[in-house]
CSV table of C-alpha atoms and ligand atoms in Angstrom, one decimal:
chain,number,residue,atom,x,y,z
A,1,MET,CA,97.0,122.7,116.7
A,2,ARG,CA,96.2,119.0,116.6
A,3,VAL,CA,99.0,116.8,115.3
A,4,TYR,CA,98.8,113.7,113.1
A,5,ASN,CA,99.7,111.0,115.6
A,6,PHE,CA,101.2,107.9,114.0
A,7,SER,CA,101.7,106.2,117.4
A,8,PRO,CA,101.2,102.4,117.5
A,9,GLY,CA,99.1,102.9,120.7
A,10,PRO,CA,97.7,104.7,122.5
A,11,SER,CA,96.9,106.4,119.3
A,12,MET,CA,94.6,109.0,117.6
A,13,LEU,CA,90.9,109.1,118.5
A,14,PRO,CA,88.4,110.6,116.1
A,15,LEU,CA,88.1,114.4,116.7
A,16,PRO,CA,84.3,114.2,116.8
A,17,VAL,CA,84.6,111.7,119.6
A,18,LEU,CA,86.9,113.9,121.7
A,19,GLU,CA,84.6,116.9,121.1
A,20,ARG,CA,81.5,114.9,122.2
A,21,ALA,CA,83.3,113.5,125.3
A,22,SER,CA,84.4,117.1,126.1
A,23,SER,CA,80.9,118.4,125.7
A,24,GLU,CA,79.6,115.7,128.1
A,25,MET,CA,82.5,115.9,130.5
A,26,VAL,CA,80.7,117.7,133.4
A,27,ASP,CA,77.1,116.7,132.6
A,28,ALA,CA,76.5,113.4,130.7
A,29,ASN,CA,73.0,112.9,129.4
A,30,GLY,CA,71.5,115.5,131.7
A,31,THR,CA,72.5,113.5,134.8
A,32,GLY,CA,74.4,116.4,136.3
A,33,GLN,CA,77.6,114.4,136.5
A,34,SER,CA,80.4,113.0,134.3
A,35,VAL,CA,80.6,109.3,133.4
A,36,MET,CA,83.7,109.2,135.5
A,37,GLU,CA,81.6,110.0,138.6
A,38,MET,CA,78.8,107.5,138.0
A,39,SER,CA,78.3,104.3,140.0
A,40,HIS,CA,78.9,101.3,137.7
A,41,ARG,CA,75.7,99.8,139.0
A,42,SER,CA,73.6,103.0,138.5
A,43,LYS,CA,70.7,103.4,136.2
A,44,ASP,CA,72.7,106.0,134.4
A,45,PHE,CA,75.7,103.8,133.6
A,46,LYS,CA,73.7,100.7,132.6
A,47,PRO,CA,72.5,102.1,129.2
A,48,ILE,CA,76.1,103.2,128.5
A,49,ILE,CA,77.6,99.7,128.8
A,50,GLU,CA,74.6,98.1,127.1
A,51,LYS,CA,74.9,100.6,124.2
A,52,THR,CA,78.6,99.9,123.8
A,53,GLU,CA,78.1,96.2,123.7
A,54,LYS,CA,75.1,96.4,121.3
A,55,LEU,CA,77.1,98.6,118.9
A,56,LEU,CA,80.1,96.3,118.9
A,57,ARG,CA,77.9,93.3,118.3
A,58,SER,CA,76.2,94.9,115.4
A,59,LEU,CA,79.4,96.4,113.8
A,60,MET,CA,81.3,93.1,114.1
A,61,GLN,CA,78.2,90.9,113.5
A,62,ILE,CA,79.0,88.9,116.6
A,63,PRO,CA,76.8,85.8,116.8
A,64,ASP,CA,74.5,85.4,119.8
A,65,THR,CA,76.5,82.3,120.9
A,66,TYR,CA,79.4,84.6,121.9
A,67,LYS,CA,79.8,86.8,125.0
A,68,VAL,CA,81.3,90.2,124.9
A,69,LEU,CA,83.4,91.2,128.0
A,70,PHE,CA,84.9,94.5,128.9
A,71,LEU,CA,87.9,93.7,131.1
A,72,GLN,CA,91.1,95.3,132.4
A,73,GLY,CA,94.7,94.2,132.3
A,74,GLY,CA,95.3,95.0,128.6
A,75,ALA,CA,95.8,92.4,125.9
A,76,SER,CA,98.7,91.2,128.0
A,77,LEU,CA,96.5,89.8,130.7
A,78,GLN,CA,94.8,87.7,128.0
A,79,PHE,CA,98.1,86.1,127.4
A,80,SER,CA,97.4,84.5,130.9
A,81,MET,CA,93.6,84.3,130.9
A,82,VAL,CA,93.4,82.3,127.7
A,83,PRO,CA,95.7,79.4,128.8
A,84,ILE,CA,94.3,79.3,132.3
A,85,ASN,CA,90.7,79.3,131.3
A,86,LEU,CA,91.0,77.0,128.3
A,87,ALA,CA,93.7,74.7,129.4
A,88,GLY,CA,94.6,75.2,133.0
A,89,THR,CA,94.6,72.1,135.1
A,90,GLU,CA,94.4,71.2,138.8
A,91,PRO,CA,97.8,70.8,140.5
A,92,LEU,CA,98.1,67.0,140.3
A,93,GLU,CA,96.7,66.7,136.8
A,94,PRO,CA,99.0,66.5,133.7
A,95,LYS,CA,99.4,69.8,131.8
A,96,LYS,CA,97.3,70.3,128.7
A,97,GLN,CA,98.8,71.6,125.4
A,98,ALA,CA,98.2,74.4,122.9
A,99,ALA,CA,99.6,75.6,119.6
A,100,VAL,CA,101.1,79.0,119.0
A,101,ILE,CA,102.2,80.5,115.7
A,102,ASP,CA,105.2,82.8,116.3
A,103,THR,CA,104.9,85.9,114.2
A,104,GLY,CA,106.7,88.4,116.4
A,105,ILE,CA,107.2,89.8,119.8
A,106,TRP,CA,103.5,89.9,120.9
A,107,ALA,CA,103.0,86.2,119.8
A,108,GLN,CA,106.2,85.3,121.7
A,109,LYS,CA,104.9,87.1,124.8
A,110,ALA,CA,101.6,85.2,124.5
A,111,ALA,CA,103.5,81.9,124.2
A,112,ALA,CA,105.9,82.7,127.2
A,113,GLU,CA,103.0,83.6,129.5
A,114,ALA,CA,101.0,80.5,128.5
A,115,ALA,CA,104.0,78.3,129.1
A,116,LYS,CA,103.7,79.0,132.8
A,117,TYR,CA,100.5,77.0,132.9
A,118,ILE,CA,100.4,74.6,129.9
A,119,ASN,CA,102.7,72.9,127.3
A,120,VAL,CA,103.1,75.4,124.5
A,121,ASN,CA,104.0,74.1,121.0
A,122,VAL,CA,105.3,76.7,118.7
A,123,ARG,CA,104.1,75.1,115.5
A,124,ALA,CA,105.5,77.6,113.0
A,125,SER,CA,107.6,80.8,113.1
A,126,SER,CA,108.7,83.5,110.7
A,127,LYS,CA,111.8,84.3,112.9
A,128,ASP,CA,114.1,83.1,110.1
A,129,LYS,CA,113.3,86.2,108.1
A,130,SER,CA,112.9,88.7,111.0
A,131,TYR,CA,109.1,88.2,111.0
A,132,THR,CA,108.7,89.9,107.6
A,133,TYR,CA,106.1,87.3,106.6
A,134,ILE,CA,103.4,85.0,108.0
A,135,PRO,CA,104.3,81.3,108.0
A,136,GLU,CA,102.2,78.6,106.6
A,137,ALA,CA,99.7,77.6,109.3
A,138,PRO,CA,100.2,73.9,110.0
A,139,ALA,CA,97.1,71.6,110.5
A,140,PRO,CA,95.9,71.6,114.1
A,141,ASP,CA,96.6,68.8,116.5
A,142,PRO,CA,93.3,67.7,118.0
A,143,ALA,CA,95.1,67.4,121.4
A,144,ASP,CA,95.6,71.1,121.4
A,145,ALA,CA,93.3,73.0,123.8
A,146,TYR,CA,93.5,76.0,121.4
A,147,TYR,CA,95.5,77.5,118.5
A,148,HIS,CA,96.8,81.0,119.0
A,149,ILE,CA,97.6,83.6,116.4
A,150,THR,CA,98.3,87.3,116.4
A,151,LEU,CA,96.2,88.5,113.5
A,152,ASN,CA,98.0,91.8,113.0
A,153,ASN,CA,101.6,92.2,114.2
A,154,THR,CA,101.9,95.8,115.4
A,155,ILE,CA,105.7,95.9,115.6
A,156,VAL,CA,106.7,94.2,112.4
A,157,GLY,CA,103.7,95.3,110.3
A,158,THR,CA,102.4,92.0,109.1
A,159,LYS,CA,98.9,90.6,109.0
A,160,TRP,CA,97.5,87.2,108.3
A,161,ALA,CA,96.3,87.1,104.7
A,162,SER,CA,93.7,84.4,105.5
A,163,ILE,CA,92.2,82.9,108.6
A,164,PRO,CA,93.6,79.3,109.2
A,165,ASP,CA,91.0,76.6,109.5
A,166,THR,CA,91.7,74.9,112.9
A,167,GLY,CA,88.7,72.5,112.8
A,168,ILE,CA,87.6,71.5,116.2
A,169,VAL,CA,90.5,73.2,117.9
A,170,PRO,CA,89.4,76.7,119.0
A,171,LEU,CA,91.2,79.5,117.2
A,172,VAL,CA,92.2,82.3,119.5
A,173,ALA,CA,93.4,85.6,118.0
A,174,ASP,CA,95.0,88.7,119.4
A,175,ILE,CA,93.3,91.4,117.3
A,176,SER,CA,94.6,94.4,119.4
A,177,SER,CA,95.9,96.3,116.4
A,178,CYS,CA,93.3,95.4,113.8
A,179,ILE,CA,89.9,95.1,115.5
A,180,LEU,CA,87.3,96.8,113.3
A,181,SER,CA,89.8,97.7,110.6
A,182,GLU,CA,88.1,95.4,108.1
A,183,PRO,CA,85.4,92.8,108.2
A,184,LEU,CA,86.2,89.7,110.2
A,185,ASP,CA,84.2,86.5,110.4
A,186,VAL,CA,83.9,86.1,114.2
A,187,SER,CA,82.4,82.6,113.9
A,188,LYS,CA,85.8,81.3,112.8
A,189,PHE,CA,87.2,82.0,116.2
A,190,GLY,CA,86.9,80.7,119.8
A,191,ILE,CA,88.2,83.8,121.4
A,192,LEU,CA,89.1,87.3,120.0
A,193,TYR,CA,90.7,89.8,122.3
A,194,ALA,CA,92.0,93.4,121.9
A,195,GLY,CA,93.4,96.2,124.1
A,196,ALA,CA,91.3,99.3,123.4
A,197,GLN,CA,94.1,101.8,122.9
A,198,LYS,CA,94.4,101.5,119.1
A,199,ASN,CA,91.1,101.2,117.3
A,200,LEU,CA,88.6,101.3,120.1
A,201,GLY,CA,89.3,104.0,122.7
A,202,PRO,CA,91.5,104.9,125.5
A,203,ALA,CA,93.9,102.5,127.2
A,204,GLY,CA,92.5,100.6,130.2
A,205,THR,CA,89.7,98.5,128.7
A,206,THR,CA,90.2,95.1,127.0
A,207,VAL,CA,87.5,93.6,124.8
A,208,VAL,CA,87.1,89.9,124.8
A,209,ILE,CA,84.7,88.1,122.5
A,210,ILE,CA,84.4,84.5,123.6
A,211,ARG,CA,82.3,81.5,122.3
A,212,GLU,CA,80.0,80.4,125.1
A,213,ASP,CA,81.1,76.8,125.2
A,214,LEU,CA,84.6,77.9,126.0
A,215,ILE,CA,83.5,79.5,129.3
A,216,GLY,CA,83.4,77.6,132.6
A,217,ASN,CA,86.4,75.4,132.4
A,218,ALA,CA,88.9,77.4,134.6
A,219,PRO,CA,90.7,75.3,137.3
A,220,SER,CA,89.7,75.9,140.9
A,221,TRP,CA,92.8,77.9,141.7
A,222,THR,CA,92.0,80.6,139.1
A,223,PRO,CA,91.8,84.1,140.7
A,224,ALA,CA,88.2,85.3,140.4
A,225,LEU,CA,89.2,88.3,138.3
A,226,LEU,CA,90.8,86.0,135.8
A,227,ARG,CA,87.8,83.8,135.3
A,228,TYR,CA,85.8,84.3,132.1
A,229,ASP,CA,82.7,82.6,133.7
A,230,ILE,CA,82.5,85.2,136.5
A,231,HIS,CA,82.9,88.1,134.2
A,232,ALA,CA,80.3,86.6,131.8
A,233,GLU,CA,77.8,85.9,134.5
A,234,GLU,CA,78.2,89.4,135.9
A,235,HIS,CA,78.0,91.1,132.5
A,236,SER,CA,81.5,92.7,133.1
A,237,LEU,CA,80.3,94.2,136.4
A,238,TYR,CA,81.8,91.7,138.8
A,239,ASN,CA,84.0,94.5,140.1
A,240,THR,CA,84.2,98.1,139.0
A,241,PRO,CA,84.9,98.1,135.3
A,242,PRO,CA,86.8,100.9,133.4
A,243,CYS,CA,83.5,102.9,133.1
A,244,TYR,CA,84.9,105.9,131.3
A,245,GLY,CA,86.8,103.8,128.8
A,246,ILE,CA,83.7,101.8,128.0
A,247,TYR,CA,81.7,105.0,127.5
A,248,THR,CA,84.4,106.4,125.1
A,249,ILE,CA,84.5,103.1,123.2
A,250,GLY,CA,80.7,103.6,122.8
A,251,LEU,CA,81.4,107.0,121.3
A,252,VAL,CA,84.0,105.6,118.9
A,253,LEU,CA,81.6,102.8,117.8
A,254,GLU,CA,78.9,105.3,117.2
A,255,TRP,CA,81.3,107.4,115.1
A,256,LEU,CA,82.2,104.3,113.1
A,257,LYS,CA,78.5,103.3,112.6
A,258,ASN,CA,77.7,106.8,111.3
A,259,LEU,CA,80.7,106.5,108.9
A,260,GLY,CA,79.1,103.4,107.4
A,261,GLY,CA,80.5,100.7,109.6
A,262,VAL,CA,83.4,98.3,109.1
A,263,GLU,CA,83.1,97.9,105.3
A,264,ALA,CA,83.3,101.7,104.9
A,265,ILE,CA,86.3,102.1,107.2
A,266,ALA,CA,88.0,99.1,105.5
A,267,LYS,CA,87.8,101.0,102.2
A,268,ILE,CA,89.4,104.0,103.7
A,269,ASN,CA,92.0,102.0,105.5
A,270,TYR,CA,93.0,100.2,102.2
A,271,GLU,CA,93.1,103.6,100.5
A,272,LYS,CA,95.5,105.0,103.2
A,273,ALA,CA,97.7,101.9,103.2
A,274,ASP,CA,97.9,101.8,99.4
A,275,LEU,CA,98.9,105.5,99.3
A,276,PHE,CA,101.7,104.9,101.7
A,277,TYR,CA,102.9,101.6,100.2
A,278,ASP,CA,102.9,103.2,96.8
A,279,TYR,CA,105.0,106.0,98.1
A,280,LEU,CA,107.5,103.5,99.5
A,281,GLU,CA,107.7,101.8,96.1
A,282,ARG,CA,108.6,105.1,94.5
A,283,SER,CA,110.9,106.2,97.3
A,284,THR,CA,114.7,106.2,96.8
A,285,LEU,CA,115.2,106.6,100.6
A,286,PHE,CA,112.9,104.2,102.3
A,287,HIS,CA,111.4,100.7,101.7
A,288,SER,CA,109.0,98.3,103.3
A,289,PRO,CA,110.7,95.2,104.7
A,290,VAL,CA,107.5,93.2,104.7
A,291,GLU,CA,106.6,90.6,102.0
A,292,LYS,CA,103.7,92.2,99.9
A,293,LYS,CA,101.1,89.5,100.6
A,294,PHE,CA,101.4,90.0,104.4
A,295,ARG,CA,101.5,93.8,104.7
A,296,SER,CA,99.5,95.3,107.5
A,297,ILE,CA,97.0,98.1,106.7
A,298,MET,CA,97.4,99.4,110.2
A,299,ASN,CA,101.1,99.5,111.0
A,300,ILE,CA,103.6,100.3,108.2
A,301,PRO,CA,107.3,100.0,109.1
A,302,PHE,CA,109.7,101.6,106.6
A,303,ILE,CA,113.5,101.7,106.7
A,304,ASN,CA,116.5,103.4,105.3
A,305,GLY,CA,119.2,101.7,107.4
A,306,ASP,CA,121.1,104.9,108.2
A,307,ALA,CA,120.1,105.5,111.9
A,308,GLU,CA,121.2,109.1,111.7
A,309,LEU,CA,119.0,109.9,108.7
A,310,GLU,CA,116.1,108.0,110.3
A,311,LYS,CA,116.5,110.1,113.5
A,312,ARG,CA,116.5,113.3,111.5
A,313,PHE,CA,113.3,112.2,109.7
A,314,ILE,CA,111.6,111.6,113.0
A,315,THR,CA,112.7,115.0,114.5
A,316,GLU,CA,111.8,117.0,111.4
A,317,ALA,CA,108.5,115.2,110.9
A,318,ALA,CA,107.6,116.0,114.5
A,319,ALA,CA,108.3,119.7,114.0
A,320,ALA,CA,105.9,119.5,111.0
A,321,GLY,CA,103.1,118.1,113.2
A,322,LEU,CA,103.6,114.4,112.2
A,323,VAL,CA,104.5,112.7,115.5
A,324,ASN,CA,105.5,109.2,116.8
A,325,LEU,CA,107.1,107.8,113.7
A,326,ALA,CA,109.9,105.9,115.3
A,327,GLY,CA,110.0,102.1,114.9
A,328,HIS,CA,109.6,99.9,117.9
A,329,ARG,CA,112.6,100.1,120.2
A,330,LEU,CA,113.5,96.4,119.5
A,331,VAL,CA,113.5,96.7,115.7
A,332,GLY,CA,114.4,100.3,115.0
A,333,GLY,CA,113.7,102.1,111.7
A,334,LEU,CA,110.4,104.0,111.2
A,335,ARG,CA,106.8,103.0,111.4
A,336,ALA,CA,103.6,104.8,110.6
A,337,SER,CA,100.6,103.4,112.5
A,338,ILE,CA,97.4,104.5,110.6
A,339,TYR,CA,94.5,103.2,112.6
A,340,ASN,CA,90.8,103.9,111.9
A,341,ALA,CA,91.0,107.4,113.3
A,342,MET,CA,93.9,108.6,111.1
A,343,PRO,CA,92.3,110.5,108.2
A,344,VAL,CA,93.5,110.1,104.6
A,345,ASP,CA,94.7,113.7,104.9
A,346,GLY,CA,97.2,112.6,107.6
A,347,VAL,CA,98.7,110.0,105.3
A,348,GLN,CA,98.9,112.5,102.5
A,349,ALA,CA,100.6,115.0,104.7
A,350,LEU,CA,103.2,112.3,105.7
A,351,ILE,CA,103.9,111.4,102.1
A,352,HIS,CA,104.2,115.1,101.2
A,353,PHE,CA,106.7,115.6,104.0
A,354,ALA,CA,108.7,112.4,103.1
A,355,GLU,CA,108.9,113.5,99.5
A,356,LYS,CA,110.2,116.9,100.5
A,357,PHE,CA,112.7,115.3,102.9
A,358,GLU,CA,113.9,113.1,100.1
A,359,LYS,CA,114.5,116.0,97.8
A,360,LYS,CA,116.4,117.9,100.5
A,361,ALA,CA,118.5,114.8,101.1
A,362,GLY,CA,119.4,115.0,97.4
A,363,VAL,CA,118.4,111.5,96.3
B,1,LIG,C1,99.3,92.9,119.0
B,1,LIG,C2,99.4,93.3,120.4
B,1,LIG,N1,99.2,92.5,121.4
B,1,LIG,C3,99.3,92.9,122.7
B,1,LIG,C4,99.7,94.1,123.0
B,1,LIG,C5,99.8,94.5,124.5
B,1,LIG,O1,98.7,95.2,124.8
B,1,LIG,P1,98.5,95.8,126.2
B,1,LIG,O2,99.5,96.9,126.4
B,1,LIG,O3,97.1,96.3,126.1
B,1,LIG,O4,98.7,94.8,127.2
B,1,LIG,C6,100.0,95.1,122.0
B,1,LIG,C7,100.4,96.4,122.3
B,1,LIG,O5,100.8,97.2,121.5
B,1,LIG,C8,99.9,94.6,120.7
B,1,LIG,O6,100.1,95.5,119.6
C-alpha cells in the first residue's frame, strides 16, 4: 500500500511518474538499457536532457535571455555559488556586498555561507516573531551585488506575498520548496535555484535559472565546478550530470504539462492548502502559527504545544498511512508538506484523521 507522504523533502512523486520510470527501468526508449547506464554524451541521453529543459522552459515561461542549468550539490551549494559568481573578488581586492532578507533557517544558511566571500547585509528579519511572517522588503542599495530572498520557507511555512522590486540589483531567490507550485514571473529575478527533491524529482539535481548577463564574473580562484559560465557553456555536461535525476524531472514535468501546467496545479494547490487551513481554523486542538497573509501553500506547520499529544498524533497518523508529519527538529510541532504530487485525497484523509483524533482526545 502506498502511503500519503507529508515529508518536506524528499517527498512524494506522482504515481504515474514512478510507474513510467519503472516500465522504462531496464529498457528506456528501446535502447536496451536503463537511463542510469547511458553515457551522458550519448545520442540516447541528449534528447532526454533537452526534453527536460524544453519542458521546464515552457512550463515556467523562461525568457530566452536565461540559461537553465542542471547541477549537483543541492540548493545548499547555491548558497556558495551565488556569492562567488556574482560578488566574489580576487584576493587583494576589497570585498563586495549583498543584501539578504532573513526569513528563517534556510535564509540564514544562505547568508552564513555568503559571508565567507562577501560582506552580507541582513536588511530585514522576521526573527522577532519566530519567523511567522515575511518582513517588509527594504529598498535595494545600488552597491549590492544581489538581493537574496527565500521565496517559500519550508520549515516555518511562510511565503512571500509579493515579489520585491529590487531595481537594478539582481534579485536571487531560493525556490526549492515552491518551484512550479504557482505561476512566477521569471523576468523579475536574476537567479532562481531549487533542489529537485520537493516539486521536481529525486534528490541529487539542482535547477538553476540564471539571467545571461550575470554569467561570467567569477573570480579566477573559483573551482571549475562552481562556475556558472563553465556549466552554461557546456550545457550542464561539463562533467557527468545526475542523468537519472534529470530524466525523472522530465517525467514529472511531462506529468505536470498533461495536467494543464502551472496554472492548473496552482488551483489544486490552493484548494489543498485552503482545505487544511480551514480545518485548522475549526480545530480545537491545533492552530497555524503563521500570519494569514504569508501562509505557504506547500508547507503547513500546525501546533498544539503539548509535545506528548503531538507525538501521539504523529505515531497514530503513521499507522493510518499518513507519514512524516513531524515539524522540523529545530522548531518542533507538526507540519504537513503538500507539494504538487500530494493529491487532494491525501489532504482530505489527513483532515479526516485529525478530526477523529480530536474527537478521541475529547475536545
Ligand atoms: C528552502 C530550502 N532551501 C534550501 C534547502 C537545502 O536544500 P538541499 O538539501 O538540496 O541542499 C532546503 C531543504 O529542505 C530548503 O527547503
